[in-house]
C-alpha positions as a printed Julia matrix, in Angstrom:
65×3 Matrix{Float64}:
 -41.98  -16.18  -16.68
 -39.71  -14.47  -18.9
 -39.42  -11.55  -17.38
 -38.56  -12.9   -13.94
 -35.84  -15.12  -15.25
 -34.46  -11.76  -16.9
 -34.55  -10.13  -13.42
 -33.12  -13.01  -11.97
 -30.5   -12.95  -14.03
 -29.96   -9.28  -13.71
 -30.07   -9.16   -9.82
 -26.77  -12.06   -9.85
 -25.15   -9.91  -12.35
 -25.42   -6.71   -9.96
 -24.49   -8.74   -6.96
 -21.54  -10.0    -8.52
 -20.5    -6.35   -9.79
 -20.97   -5.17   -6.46
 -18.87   -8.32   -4.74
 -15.7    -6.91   -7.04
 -16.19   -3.63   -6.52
 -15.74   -4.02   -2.83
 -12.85   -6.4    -3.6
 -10.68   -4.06   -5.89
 -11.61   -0.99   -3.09
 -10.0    -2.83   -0.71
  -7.12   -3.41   -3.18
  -7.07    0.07   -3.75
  -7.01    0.78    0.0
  -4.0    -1.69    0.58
  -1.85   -0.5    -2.89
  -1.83    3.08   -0.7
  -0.87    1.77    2.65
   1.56   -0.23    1.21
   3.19    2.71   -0.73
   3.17    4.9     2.28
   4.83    2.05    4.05
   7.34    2.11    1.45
   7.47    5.95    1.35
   8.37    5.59    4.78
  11.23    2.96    4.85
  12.93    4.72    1.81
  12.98    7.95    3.93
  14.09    6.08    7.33
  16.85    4.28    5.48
  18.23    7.43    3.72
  18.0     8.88    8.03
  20.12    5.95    8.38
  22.26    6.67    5.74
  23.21   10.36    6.35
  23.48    9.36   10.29
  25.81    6.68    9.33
  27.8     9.39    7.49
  27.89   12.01    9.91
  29.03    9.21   12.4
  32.15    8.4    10.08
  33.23   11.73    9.2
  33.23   12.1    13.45
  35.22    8.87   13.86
  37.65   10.04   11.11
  38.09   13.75   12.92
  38.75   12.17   16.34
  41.16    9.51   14.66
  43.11   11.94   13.16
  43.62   14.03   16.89
């Protein structure tokens, strides 16, 4: 009797181990998409800035003809 309460009690522990395991992989999983994401939009945005730059020092030059 003992010893299949002990199992019991061992089997919810592993099945609750294994429930947040899965949980913080998929954590893991969305912390790197997310930083790629961001990765990306930092290095769009700084596109955005030097294009925006280029496009003033043009406006300037054909303002001054």
């Amino acid at each position: 009797m003992t010893k299949s309460i002990a199992l019991s009690l061992v089997l919810a522990a592993s099945l609750g181990l294994t429930a947040c395991s899965k949980e913080t992989a998929e954590s893991a999983t969305n912390d790197a998409e997310n930083a790629a994401m961001m990765t990306e939009n930092a290095a769009n945005s700084a596109l955005n800035v030097a294009e925006n730059s280029a496009n003033a020092i043009a406006n300037t030059a054909d303002n001054a003809m």
